Coordinates of C-alpha atoms in Angstrom, one line a residue:
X1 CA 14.3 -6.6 -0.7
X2 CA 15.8 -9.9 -2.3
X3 CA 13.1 -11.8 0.1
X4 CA 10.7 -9.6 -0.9
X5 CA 11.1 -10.4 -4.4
X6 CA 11.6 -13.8 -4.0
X7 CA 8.2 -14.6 -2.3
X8 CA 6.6 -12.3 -5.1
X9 CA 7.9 -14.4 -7.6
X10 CA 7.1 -17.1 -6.0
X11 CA 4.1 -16.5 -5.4
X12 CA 2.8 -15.4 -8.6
X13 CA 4.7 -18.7 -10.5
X14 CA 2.3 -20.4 -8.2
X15 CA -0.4 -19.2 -8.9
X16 CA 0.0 -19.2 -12.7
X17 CA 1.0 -23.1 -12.4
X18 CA -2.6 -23.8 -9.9
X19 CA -4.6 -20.9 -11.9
X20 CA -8.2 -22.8 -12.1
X21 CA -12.3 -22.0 -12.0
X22 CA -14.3 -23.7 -10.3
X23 CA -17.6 -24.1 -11.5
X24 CA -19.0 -23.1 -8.6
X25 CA -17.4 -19.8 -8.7
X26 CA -20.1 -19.0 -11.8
X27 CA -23.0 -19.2 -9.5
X28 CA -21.3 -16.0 -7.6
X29 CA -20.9 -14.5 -11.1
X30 CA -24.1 -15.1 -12.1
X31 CA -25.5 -13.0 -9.1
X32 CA -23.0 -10.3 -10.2
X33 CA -24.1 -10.5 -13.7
X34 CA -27.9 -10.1 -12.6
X35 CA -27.1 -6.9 -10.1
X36 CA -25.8 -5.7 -13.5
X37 CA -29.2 -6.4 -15.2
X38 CA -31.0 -4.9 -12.7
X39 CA -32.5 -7.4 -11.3
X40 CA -30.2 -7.2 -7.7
X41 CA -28.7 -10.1 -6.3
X42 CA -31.0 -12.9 -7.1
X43 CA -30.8 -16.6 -8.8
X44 CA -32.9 -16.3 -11.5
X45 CA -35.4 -13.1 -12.6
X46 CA -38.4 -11.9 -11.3
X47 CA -40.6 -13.4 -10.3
X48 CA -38.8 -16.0 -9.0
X49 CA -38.4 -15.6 -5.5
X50 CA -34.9 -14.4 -4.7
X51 CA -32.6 -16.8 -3.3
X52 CA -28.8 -16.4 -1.4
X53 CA -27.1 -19.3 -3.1
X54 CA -23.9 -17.3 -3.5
X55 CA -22.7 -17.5 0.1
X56 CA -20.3 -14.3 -0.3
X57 CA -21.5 -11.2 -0.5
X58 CA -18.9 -8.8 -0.1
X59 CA -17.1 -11.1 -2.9
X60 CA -20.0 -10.8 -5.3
X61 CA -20.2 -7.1 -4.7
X62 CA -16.0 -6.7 -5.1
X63 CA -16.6 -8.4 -8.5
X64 CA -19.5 -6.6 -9.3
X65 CA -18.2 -3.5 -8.2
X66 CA -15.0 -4.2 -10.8
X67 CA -17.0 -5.4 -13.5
X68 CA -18.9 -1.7 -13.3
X69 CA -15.9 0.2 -13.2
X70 CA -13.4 -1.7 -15.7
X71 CA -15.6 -3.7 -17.8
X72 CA -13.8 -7.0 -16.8
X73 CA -16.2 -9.5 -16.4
X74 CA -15.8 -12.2 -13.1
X75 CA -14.5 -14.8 -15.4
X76 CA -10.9 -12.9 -16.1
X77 CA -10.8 -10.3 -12.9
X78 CA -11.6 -12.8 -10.1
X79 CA -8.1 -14.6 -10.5
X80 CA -6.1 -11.6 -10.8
X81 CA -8.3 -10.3 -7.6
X82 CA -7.7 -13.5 -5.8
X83 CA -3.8 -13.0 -6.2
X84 CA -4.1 -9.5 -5.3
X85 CA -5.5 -10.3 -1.7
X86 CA -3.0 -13.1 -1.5
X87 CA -0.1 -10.6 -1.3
X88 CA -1.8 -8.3 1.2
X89 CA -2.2 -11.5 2.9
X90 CA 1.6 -12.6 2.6
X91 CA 2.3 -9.1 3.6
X92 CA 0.2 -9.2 7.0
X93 CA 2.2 -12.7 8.0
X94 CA 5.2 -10.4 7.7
X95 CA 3.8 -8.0 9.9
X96 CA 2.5 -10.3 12.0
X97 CA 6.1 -12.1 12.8
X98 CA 7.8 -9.1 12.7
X99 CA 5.6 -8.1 15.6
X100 CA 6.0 -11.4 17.5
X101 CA 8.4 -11.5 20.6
X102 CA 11.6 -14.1 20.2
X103 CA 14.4 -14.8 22.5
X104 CA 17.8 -12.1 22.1
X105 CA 19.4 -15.0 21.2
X106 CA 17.1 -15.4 18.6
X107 CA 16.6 -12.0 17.2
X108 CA 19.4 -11.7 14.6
X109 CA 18.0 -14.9 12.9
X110 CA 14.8 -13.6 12.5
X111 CA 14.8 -12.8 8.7
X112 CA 16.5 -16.4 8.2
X113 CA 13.3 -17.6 10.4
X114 CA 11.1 -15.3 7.9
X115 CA 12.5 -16.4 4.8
X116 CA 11.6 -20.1 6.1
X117 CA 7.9 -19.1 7.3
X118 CA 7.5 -17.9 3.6
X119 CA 9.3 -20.8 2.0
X120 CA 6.7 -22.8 3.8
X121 CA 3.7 -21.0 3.0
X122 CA 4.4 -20.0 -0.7
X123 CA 5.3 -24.0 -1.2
X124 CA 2.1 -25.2 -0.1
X125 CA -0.2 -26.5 -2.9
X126 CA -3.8 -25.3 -1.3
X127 CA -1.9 -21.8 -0.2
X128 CA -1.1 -21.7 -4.3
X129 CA -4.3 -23.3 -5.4
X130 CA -6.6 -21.0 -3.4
X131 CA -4.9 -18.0 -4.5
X132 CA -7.4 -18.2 -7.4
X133 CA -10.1 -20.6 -8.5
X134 CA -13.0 -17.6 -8.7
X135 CA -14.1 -18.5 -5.3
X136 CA -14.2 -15.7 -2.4
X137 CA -11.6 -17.8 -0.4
X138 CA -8.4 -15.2 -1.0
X139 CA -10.8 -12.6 0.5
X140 CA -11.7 -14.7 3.6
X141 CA -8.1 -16.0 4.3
X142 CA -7.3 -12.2 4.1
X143 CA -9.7 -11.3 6.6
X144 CA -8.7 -14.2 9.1
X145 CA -4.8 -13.4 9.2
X146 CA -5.8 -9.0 9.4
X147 CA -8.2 -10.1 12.1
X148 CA -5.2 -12.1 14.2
X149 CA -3.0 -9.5 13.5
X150 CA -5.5 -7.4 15.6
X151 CA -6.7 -9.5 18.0
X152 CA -2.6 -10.8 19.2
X153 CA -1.7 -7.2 19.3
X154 CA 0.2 -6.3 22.2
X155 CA -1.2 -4.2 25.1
X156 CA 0.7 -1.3 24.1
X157 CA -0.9 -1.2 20.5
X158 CA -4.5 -1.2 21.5
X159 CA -6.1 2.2 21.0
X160 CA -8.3 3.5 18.8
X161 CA -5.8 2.7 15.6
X162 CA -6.5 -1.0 16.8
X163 CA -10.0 -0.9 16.7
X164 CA -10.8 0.2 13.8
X165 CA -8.5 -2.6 12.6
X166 CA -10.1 -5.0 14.4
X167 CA -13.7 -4.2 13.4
X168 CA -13.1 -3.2 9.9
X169 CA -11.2 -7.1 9.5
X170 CA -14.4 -8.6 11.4
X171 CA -16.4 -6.7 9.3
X172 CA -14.7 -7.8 6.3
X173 CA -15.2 -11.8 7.7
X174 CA -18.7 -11.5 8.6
X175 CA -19.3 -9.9 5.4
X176 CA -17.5 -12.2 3.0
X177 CA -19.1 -15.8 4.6
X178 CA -21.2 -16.9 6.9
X179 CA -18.8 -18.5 9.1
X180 CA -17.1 -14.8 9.4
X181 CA -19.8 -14.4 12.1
X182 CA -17.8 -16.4 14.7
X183 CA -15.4 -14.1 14.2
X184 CA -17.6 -10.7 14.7
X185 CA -18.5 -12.8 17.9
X186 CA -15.0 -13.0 19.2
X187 CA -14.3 -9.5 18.4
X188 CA -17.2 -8.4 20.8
X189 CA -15.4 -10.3 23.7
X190 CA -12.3 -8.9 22.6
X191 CA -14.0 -5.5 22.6
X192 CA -15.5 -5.7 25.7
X193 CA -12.1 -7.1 27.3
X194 CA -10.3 -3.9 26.0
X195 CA -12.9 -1.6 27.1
X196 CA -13.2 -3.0 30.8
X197 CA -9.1 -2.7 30.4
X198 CA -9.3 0.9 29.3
X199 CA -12.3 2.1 31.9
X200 CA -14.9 2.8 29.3
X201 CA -15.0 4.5 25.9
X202 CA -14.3 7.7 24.7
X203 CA -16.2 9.2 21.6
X204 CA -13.2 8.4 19.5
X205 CA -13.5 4.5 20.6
X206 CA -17.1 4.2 19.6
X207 CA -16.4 6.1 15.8
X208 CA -13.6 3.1 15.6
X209 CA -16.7 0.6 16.5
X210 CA -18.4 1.8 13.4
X211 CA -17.4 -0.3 10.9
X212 CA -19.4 -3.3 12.7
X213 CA -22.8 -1.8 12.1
X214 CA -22.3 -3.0 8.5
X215 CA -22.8 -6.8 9.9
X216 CA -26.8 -6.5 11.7
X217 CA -27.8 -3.9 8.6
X218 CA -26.5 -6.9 5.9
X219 CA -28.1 -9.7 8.8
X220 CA -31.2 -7.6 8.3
X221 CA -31.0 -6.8 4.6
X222 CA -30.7 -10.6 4.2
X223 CA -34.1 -11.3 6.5
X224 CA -35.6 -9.0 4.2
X225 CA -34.2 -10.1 1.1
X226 CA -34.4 -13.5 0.9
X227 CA -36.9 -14.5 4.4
X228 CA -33.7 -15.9 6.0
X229 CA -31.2 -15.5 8.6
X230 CA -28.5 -17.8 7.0
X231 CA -27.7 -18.1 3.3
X232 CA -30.2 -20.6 1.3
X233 CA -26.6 -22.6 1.1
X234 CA -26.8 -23.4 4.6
X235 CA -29.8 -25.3 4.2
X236 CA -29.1 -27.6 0.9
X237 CA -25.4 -28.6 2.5
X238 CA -26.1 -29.3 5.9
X239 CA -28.1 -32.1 6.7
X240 CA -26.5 -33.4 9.9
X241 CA -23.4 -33.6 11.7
X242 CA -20.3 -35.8 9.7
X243 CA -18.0 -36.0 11.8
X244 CA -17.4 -39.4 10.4
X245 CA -16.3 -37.5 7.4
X246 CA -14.5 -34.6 9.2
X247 CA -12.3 -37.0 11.1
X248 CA -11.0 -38.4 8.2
X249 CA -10.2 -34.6 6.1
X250 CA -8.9 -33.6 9.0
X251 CA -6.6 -36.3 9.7
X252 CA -5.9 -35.9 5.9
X253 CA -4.7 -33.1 6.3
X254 CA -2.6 -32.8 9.2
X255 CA -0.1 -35.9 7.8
X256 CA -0.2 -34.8 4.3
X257 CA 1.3 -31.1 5.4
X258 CA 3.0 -32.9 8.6
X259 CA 1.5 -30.9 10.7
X260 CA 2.4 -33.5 13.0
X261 CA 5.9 -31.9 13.5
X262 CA 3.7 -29.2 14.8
X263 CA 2.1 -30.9 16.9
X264 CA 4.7 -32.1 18.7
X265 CA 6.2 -28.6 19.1
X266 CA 3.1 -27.6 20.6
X267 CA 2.8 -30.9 22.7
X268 CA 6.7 -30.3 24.2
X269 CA 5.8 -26.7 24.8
X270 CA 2.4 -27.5 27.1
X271 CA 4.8 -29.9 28.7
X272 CA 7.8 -27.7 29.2
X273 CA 5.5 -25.5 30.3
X274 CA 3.4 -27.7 33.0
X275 CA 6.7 -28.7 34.2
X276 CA 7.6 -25.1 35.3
X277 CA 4.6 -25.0 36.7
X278 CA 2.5 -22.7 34.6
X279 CA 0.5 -22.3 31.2
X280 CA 0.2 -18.4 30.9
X281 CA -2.0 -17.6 28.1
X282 CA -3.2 -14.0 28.0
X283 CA -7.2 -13.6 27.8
X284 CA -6.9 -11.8 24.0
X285 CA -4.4 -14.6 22.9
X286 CA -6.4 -17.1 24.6
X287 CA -10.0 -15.9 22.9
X288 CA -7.6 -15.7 19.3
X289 CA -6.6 -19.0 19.6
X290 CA -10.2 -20.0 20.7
X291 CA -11.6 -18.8 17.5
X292 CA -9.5 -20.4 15.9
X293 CA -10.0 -23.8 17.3
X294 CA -14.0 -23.3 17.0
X295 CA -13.5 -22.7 13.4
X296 CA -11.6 -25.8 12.5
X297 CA -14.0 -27.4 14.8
X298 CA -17.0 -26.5 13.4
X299 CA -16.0 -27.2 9.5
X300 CA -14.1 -30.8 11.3
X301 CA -17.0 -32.2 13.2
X302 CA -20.4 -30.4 12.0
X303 CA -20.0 -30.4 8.3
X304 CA -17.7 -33.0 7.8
X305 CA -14.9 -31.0 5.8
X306 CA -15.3 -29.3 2.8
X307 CA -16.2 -30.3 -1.2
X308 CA -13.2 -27.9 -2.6
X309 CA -10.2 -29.8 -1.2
X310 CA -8.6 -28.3 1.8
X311 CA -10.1 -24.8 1.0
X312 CA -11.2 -24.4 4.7
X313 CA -7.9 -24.8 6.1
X314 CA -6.1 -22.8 4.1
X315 CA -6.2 -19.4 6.2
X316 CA -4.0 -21.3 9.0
X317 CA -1.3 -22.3 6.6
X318 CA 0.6 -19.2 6.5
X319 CA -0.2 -18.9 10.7
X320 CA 1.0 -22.6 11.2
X321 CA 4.7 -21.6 10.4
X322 CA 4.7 -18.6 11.9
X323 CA 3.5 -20.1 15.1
X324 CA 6.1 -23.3 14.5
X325 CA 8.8 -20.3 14.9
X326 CA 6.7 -18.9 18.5
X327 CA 7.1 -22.8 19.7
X328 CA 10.1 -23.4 18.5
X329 CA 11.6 -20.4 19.9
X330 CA 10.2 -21.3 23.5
X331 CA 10.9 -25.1 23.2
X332 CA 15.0 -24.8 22.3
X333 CA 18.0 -23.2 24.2
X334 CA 20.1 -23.3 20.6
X335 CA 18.9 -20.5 17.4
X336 CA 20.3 -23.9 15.1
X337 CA 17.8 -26.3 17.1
X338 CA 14.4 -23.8 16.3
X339 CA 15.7 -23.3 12.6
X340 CA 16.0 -27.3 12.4
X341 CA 12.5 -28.1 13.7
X342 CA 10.9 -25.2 11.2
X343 CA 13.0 -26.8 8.6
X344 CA 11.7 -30.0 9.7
X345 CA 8.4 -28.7 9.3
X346 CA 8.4 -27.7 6.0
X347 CA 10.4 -30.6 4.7
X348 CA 7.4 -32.8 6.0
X349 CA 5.0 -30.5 4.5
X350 CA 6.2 -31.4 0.9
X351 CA 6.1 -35.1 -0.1
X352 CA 2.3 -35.9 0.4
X353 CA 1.3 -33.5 -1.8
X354 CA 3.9 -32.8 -4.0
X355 CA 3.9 -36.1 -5.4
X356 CA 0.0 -36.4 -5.6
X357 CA 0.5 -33.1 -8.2
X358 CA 2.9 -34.6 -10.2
X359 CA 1.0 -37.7 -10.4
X360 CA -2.2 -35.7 -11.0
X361 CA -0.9 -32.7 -13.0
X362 CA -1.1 -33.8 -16.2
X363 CA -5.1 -35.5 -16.3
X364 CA -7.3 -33.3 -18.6
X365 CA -10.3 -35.7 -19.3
X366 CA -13.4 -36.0 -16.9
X367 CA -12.9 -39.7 -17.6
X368 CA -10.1 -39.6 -15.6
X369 CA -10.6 -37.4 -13.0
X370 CA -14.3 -37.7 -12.2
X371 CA -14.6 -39.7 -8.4
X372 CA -11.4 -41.2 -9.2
X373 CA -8.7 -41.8 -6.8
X374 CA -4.8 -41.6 -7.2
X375 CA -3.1 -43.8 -4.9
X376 CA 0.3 -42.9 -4.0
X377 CA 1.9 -45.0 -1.4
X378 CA 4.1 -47.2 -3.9
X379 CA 6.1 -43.8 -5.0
X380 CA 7.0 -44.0 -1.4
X381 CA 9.8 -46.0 0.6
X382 CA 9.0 -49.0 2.3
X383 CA 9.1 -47.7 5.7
X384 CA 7.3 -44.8 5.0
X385 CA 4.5 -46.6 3.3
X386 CA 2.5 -47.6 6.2
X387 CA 1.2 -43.5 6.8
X388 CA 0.9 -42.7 3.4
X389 CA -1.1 -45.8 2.8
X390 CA -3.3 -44.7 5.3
X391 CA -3.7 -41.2 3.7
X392 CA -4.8 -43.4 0.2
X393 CA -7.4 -44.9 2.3
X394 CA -8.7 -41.6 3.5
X395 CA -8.6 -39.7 0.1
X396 CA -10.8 -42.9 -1.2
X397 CA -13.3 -42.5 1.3
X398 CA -13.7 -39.0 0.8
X399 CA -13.6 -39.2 -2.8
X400 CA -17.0 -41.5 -2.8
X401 CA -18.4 -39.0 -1.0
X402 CA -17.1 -35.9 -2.9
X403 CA -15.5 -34.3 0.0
X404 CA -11.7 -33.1 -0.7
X405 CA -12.3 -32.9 -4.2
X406 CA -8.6 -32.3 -5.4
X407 CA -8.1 -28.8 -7.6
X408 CA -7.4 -30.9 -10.1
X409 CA -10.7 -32.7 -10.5
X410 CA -12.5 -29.4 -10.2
X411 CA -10.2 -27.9 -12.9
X412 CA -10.9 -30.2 -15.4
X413 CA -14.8 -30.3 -14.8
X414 CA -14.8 -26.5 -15.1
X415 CA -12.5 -26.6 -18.4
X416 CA -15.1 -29.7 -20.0
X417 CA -18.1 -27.3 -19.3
X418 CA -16.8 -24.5 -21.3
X419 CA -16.0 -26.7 -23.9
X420 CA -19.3 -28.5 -24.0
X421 CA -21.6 -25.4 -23.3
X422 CA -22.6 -22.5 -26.0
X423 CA -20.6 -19.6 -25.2
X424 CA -22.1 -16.7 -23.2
X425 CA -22.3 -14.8 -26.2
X426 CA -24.5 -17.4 -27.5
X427 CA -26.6 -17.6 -24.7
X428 CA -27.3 -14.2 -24.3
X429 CA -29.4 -14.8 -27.2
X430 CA -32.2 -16.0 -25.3
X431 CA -34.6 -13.2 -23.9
X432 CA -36.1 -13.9 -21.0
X433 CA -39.3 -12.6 -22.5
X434 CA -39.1 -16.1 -24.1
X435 CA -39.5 -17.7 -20.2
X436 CA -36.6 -19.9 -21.4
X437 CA -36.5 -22.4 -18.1
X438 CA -33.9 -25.3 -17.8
X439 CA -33.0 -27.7 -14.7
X440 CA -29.9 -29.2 -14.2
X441 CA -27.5 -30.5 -11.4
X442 CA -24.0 -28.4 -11.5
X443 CA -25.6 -25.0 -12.5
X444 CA -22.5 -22.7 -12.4
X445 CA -21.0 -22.0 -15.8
X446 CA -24.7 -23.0 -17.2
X447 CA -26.0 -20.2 -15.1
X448 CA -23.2 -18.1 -16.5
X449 CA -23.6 -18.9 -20.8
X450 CA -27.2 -18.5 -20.1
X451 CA -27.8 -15.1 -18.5
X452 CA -31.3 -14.7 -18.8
X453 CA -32.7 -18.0 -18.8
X454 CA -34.1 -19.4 -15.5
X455 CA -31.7 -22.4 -14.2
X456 CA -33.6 -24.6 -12.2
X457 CA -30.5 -25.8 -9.8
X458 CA -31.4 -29.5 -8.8
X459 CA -28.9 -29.7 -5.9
X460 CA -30.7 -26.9 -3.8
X461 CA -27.7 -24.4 -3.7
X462 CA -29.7 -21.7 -5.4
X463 CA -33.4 -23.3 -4.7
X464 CA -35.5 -22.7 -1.8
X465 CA -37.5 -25.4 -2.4
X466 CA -35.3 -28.4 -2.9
X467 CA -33.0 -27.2 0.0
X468 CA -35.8 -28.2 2.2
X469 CA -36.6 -31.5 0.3
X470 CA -35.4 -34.5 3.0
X471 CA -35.2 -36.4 0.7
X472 CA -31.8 -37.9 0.3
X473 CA -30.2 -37.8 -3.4
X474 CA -27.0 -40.6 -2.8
X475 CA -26.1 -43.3 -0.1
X476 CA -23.6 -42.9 1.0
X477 CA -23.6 -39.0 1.6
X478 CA -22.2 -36.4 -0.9
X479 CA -21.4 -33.7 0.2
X480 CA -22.8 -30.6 -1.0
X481 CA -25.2 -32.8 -3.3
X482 CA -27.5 -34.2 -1.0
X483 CA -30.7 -32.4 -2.0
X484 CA -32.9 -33.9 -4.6
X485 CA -36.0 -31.8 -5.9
X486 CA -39.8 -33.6 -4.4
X487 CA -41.5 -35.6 -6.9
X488 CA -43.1 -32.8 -10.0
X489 CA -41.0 -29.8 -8.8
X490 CA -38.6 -29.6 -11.6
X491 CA -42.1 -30.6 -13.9
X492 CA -43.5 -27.9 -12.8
X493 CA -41.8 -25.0 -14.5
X494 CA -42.0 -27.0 -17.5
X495 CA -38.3 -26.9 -18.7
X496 CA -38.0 -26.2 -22.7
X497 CA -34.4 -25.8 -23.2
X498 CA -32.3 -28.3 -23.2
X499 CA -28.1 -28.2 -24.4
X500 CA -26.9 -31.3 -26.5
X501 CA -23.1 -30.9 -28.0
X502 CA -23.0 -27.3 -27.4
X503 CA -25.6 -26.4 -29.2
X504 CA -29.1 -25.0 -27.5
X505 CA -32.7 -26.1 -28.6
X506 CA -35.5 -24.2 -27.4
X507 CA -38.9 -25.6 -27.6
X508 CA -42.1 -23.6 -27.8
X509 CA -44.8 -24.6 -25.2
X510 CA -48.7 -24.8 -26.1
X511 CA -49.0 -22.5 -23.2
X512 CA -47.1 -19.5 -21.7
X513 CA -45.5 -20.0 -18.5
X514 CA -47.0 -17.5 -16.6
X515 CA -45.9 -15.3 -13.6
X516 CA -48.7 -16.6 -11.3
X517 CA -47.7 -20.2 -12.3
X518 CA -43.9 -19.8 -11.2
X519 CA -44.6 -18.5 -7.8
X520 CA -47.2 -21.2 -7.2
X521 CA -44.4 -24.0 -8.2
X522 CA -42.4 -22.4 -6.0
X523 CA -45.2 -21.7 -2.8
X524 CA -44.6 -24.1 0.0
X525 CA -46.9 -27.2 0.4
X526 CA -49.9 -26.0 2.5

């Protein structure tokens, strides 16, 4: 019980200290906002053509769903969501090492071995940071650890009991982001493995299968919906592969959490290992870990990383410890030698960023957070300069090309919006009636203060048409704004509001913007 209450309190002082919005986290409460209007999940009203720039569905409908039923809006239930999910997730790590085998010699250590997996998970800045921002990450990192709960179960616990767990957590991934669908792959193989295991299945086995049939209807829906397979997302962020840029987040991120000591418990077990002659790896762990790898891959070395700091490495934090116990545990003879390297772990999982947040914490301005970069190998010893000089020279390069965008950064930018923007209560003044149109480049909390005006988005997350313009916006790269709309596009829905100071002018046009005159600005070119 003390533990328990520790990492609660814990936890939530976290979470109140890294408590942001992201501005992006207004474009999925926009789409809520519209479902609420009746419109459905689209970008701007009819008849616009609807567009997926949201990216998370099951998110959108979890705060839409809330909004409905309480009357909380996005803005002030998404956090306490977020922090919600983040429990269940702390509370599935427990389950998870709980569950996991260790040596007798190591068994009546094992809630000294917990207490450390949670010290180092509840004392990582992106495991805090993530816990809210308005994004759907909480949900997806929830997913990931239920679905390797499942998918490492032992032998003995697969029955039916397990696949409904297993399905109802690939469900849940699929559901929540795009990349969820590797996931809903793997559990197909892992299906098929357990059936084949098993000699068939039983009626009760294919009722446990059920909760996967929610993936091809949404796959379909979305076809339907929006013409597509993938969300319009997809197309405005991906241009080409970066692993240029992927190389360098990664490596990022592996010395600023020293996940190097890690490393090296994973590199003496292979070797212990190979030395006796053997690398057993059962098929189910062996497709878990797969999945794994594939999704760090893919994020590494297709996409290049990820705009919102390390948020797509954050479901492996709490796993990373917990595994660090597993190798430890097979590595040392001596219960004091696997506590030490854990320790050791977590110790090198503090400095890096630690420091960066104190030397980052207190910025407030845009001026001095916008692109800029915050060197911190001089708060370091001499001999420890050389790696954490390196690290400086990796945040710079990513920072030109807005990739690892520290929470802080997007903190600020979200707080400098509200400030500058009407409030929402303000913009609801604007009918639609009054085909109120205006374009600009970070559309979030604009989308949001202006519910029923159409928000022309010039980076392509929540436009059709300029996620398919080739035209590059910036050289170098930024990611997630390298869309630019073709030459007239914007021009063409003749914009006539436009936000100076916080205060909104609306002009009246000599001519109605009509509904045959949207769709053809928006009609491919022949």
């Amino acid at each position: 019980m003390p533990l328990v209450l520790g990492v609660g309190l814990a936890t939530w002082l976290g979470w109140r200290e890294f408590w942001f919005l992201t501005d992006d986290a207004f474009i999925a409460f926009r789409y809520a906002s519209n479902a609420l209007l009746g419109y459905g999940l689209v970008w701007n009203p009819p008849p616009f053509a609807a567009v997926e720039g949201y990216t998370s569905f099951l998110w959108v409908r979890l705060l839409e769903w809330v909004w409905r039923l309480t009357g909380v809006a996005p803005p002030r239930s998404a956090n306490w969501i977020s922090l919600t999910l983040g429990f269940v997730t702390l509370w599935w790590v427990a389950r998870l090492f709980m569950r996991m085998a260790l040596p007798p010699a190591l068994e009546r250590h094992r809630p000294t071995l917990l207490a450390l997996v949670m010290l180092g998970t509840v004392s990582n800045p992106t495991f805090l940071a993530w816990l809210s921002s308005g994004l759907e990450t909480a949900l997806f990192n929830l997913g990931v650890t239920w679905w390797l709960v499942a998918a490492l179960a032992p032998a003995a616990d697969r029955g039916t009991r397990w696949l409904v767990s297993l399905s109802c957590a690939s469900a849940v991934l699929a559901l929540t982001r795009p990349d969820g669908l590797l996931f809903a792959a793997a559990w197909g193989v892992l299906v098929l493995l357990h059936l084949r295991e098993r000699g068939g299945a039983d009626a009760a086995a294919r009722l446990a299968l059920a909760p996967m049939l929610a993936v091809p209807v949404h796959l379909v829906w979305r076809r339907v919906r929006y013409g597509l397979w993938l969300p319009n997302t997809y197309y405005a962020k991906h241009v080409e592969p970066w692993a240029e840029s992927g190389v360098r987040y990664l490596a990022s991120f592996l010395l600023e959490y020293g996940v190097w000591v890690w490393g090296l418990l994973m590199l003496a077990w292979v070797v212990k290992r190979l030395r006796a002659g053997a690398l057993p790896i059962r098929p189910f762990a062996l497709l878990a870990i797969g999945t794994a790898v594939a999704h760090v891959a893919y994020y590494t070395l297709v996409i290049g990383g990820d705009h919102f700091e390390y948020r797509v490495y954050s479901p492996w934090i709490p796993l990373l410890f917990v595994s660090a116990v597993w190798l430890g545990a097979r590595v040392f003879a001596r219960p004091v030698s696997v506590v030490a390297a854990v320790v050791a772990f977590i110790l090198a999982s503090w400095p890096i960023p630690w420091v960066h947040w104190f030397e980052t914490r207190e910025l407030s301005t845009r001026g001095q957070t916008l692109r800029r970069v915050h060197p911190i190998a001089e708060r370091f010893p001499a001999a420890l300069r050389p790696p954490v000089q390196a690290w400086d020279d990796w945040q710079a390069w990513l920072a030109r090309r807005r990739v690892c965008v520290r929470h802080q950064e997007h903190k600020v930018f979200a707080e400098h919006q509200l400030r500058e923007l009407p409030t929402r209560a303000e913009g609801s003044a604007i009918s639609w009636d009054e085909r109120a149109v205006i374009a600009r480049g970070s559309v979030g909390i604009v989308s949001w203060v202006l519910p029923h005006v159409a928000v022309i988005d010039e980076f392509g997350l929540n436009d059709r048409v300029v996620a398919r313009n080739p035209s590059p916006r910036y050289d170098p790269r930024r990611m997630g704004h390298d869309r630019m709309p073709p030459p007239g596009y914007v021009e063409c829905f003749r914009p006539n509001l436009s936000i100076e100071d916080g205060s909104m002018r609306l002009e009246s046009r000599a001519r109605p913007l009509l509904d045959d005159e949207i769709r053809a600005c928006e009609a491919p070119p022949s």
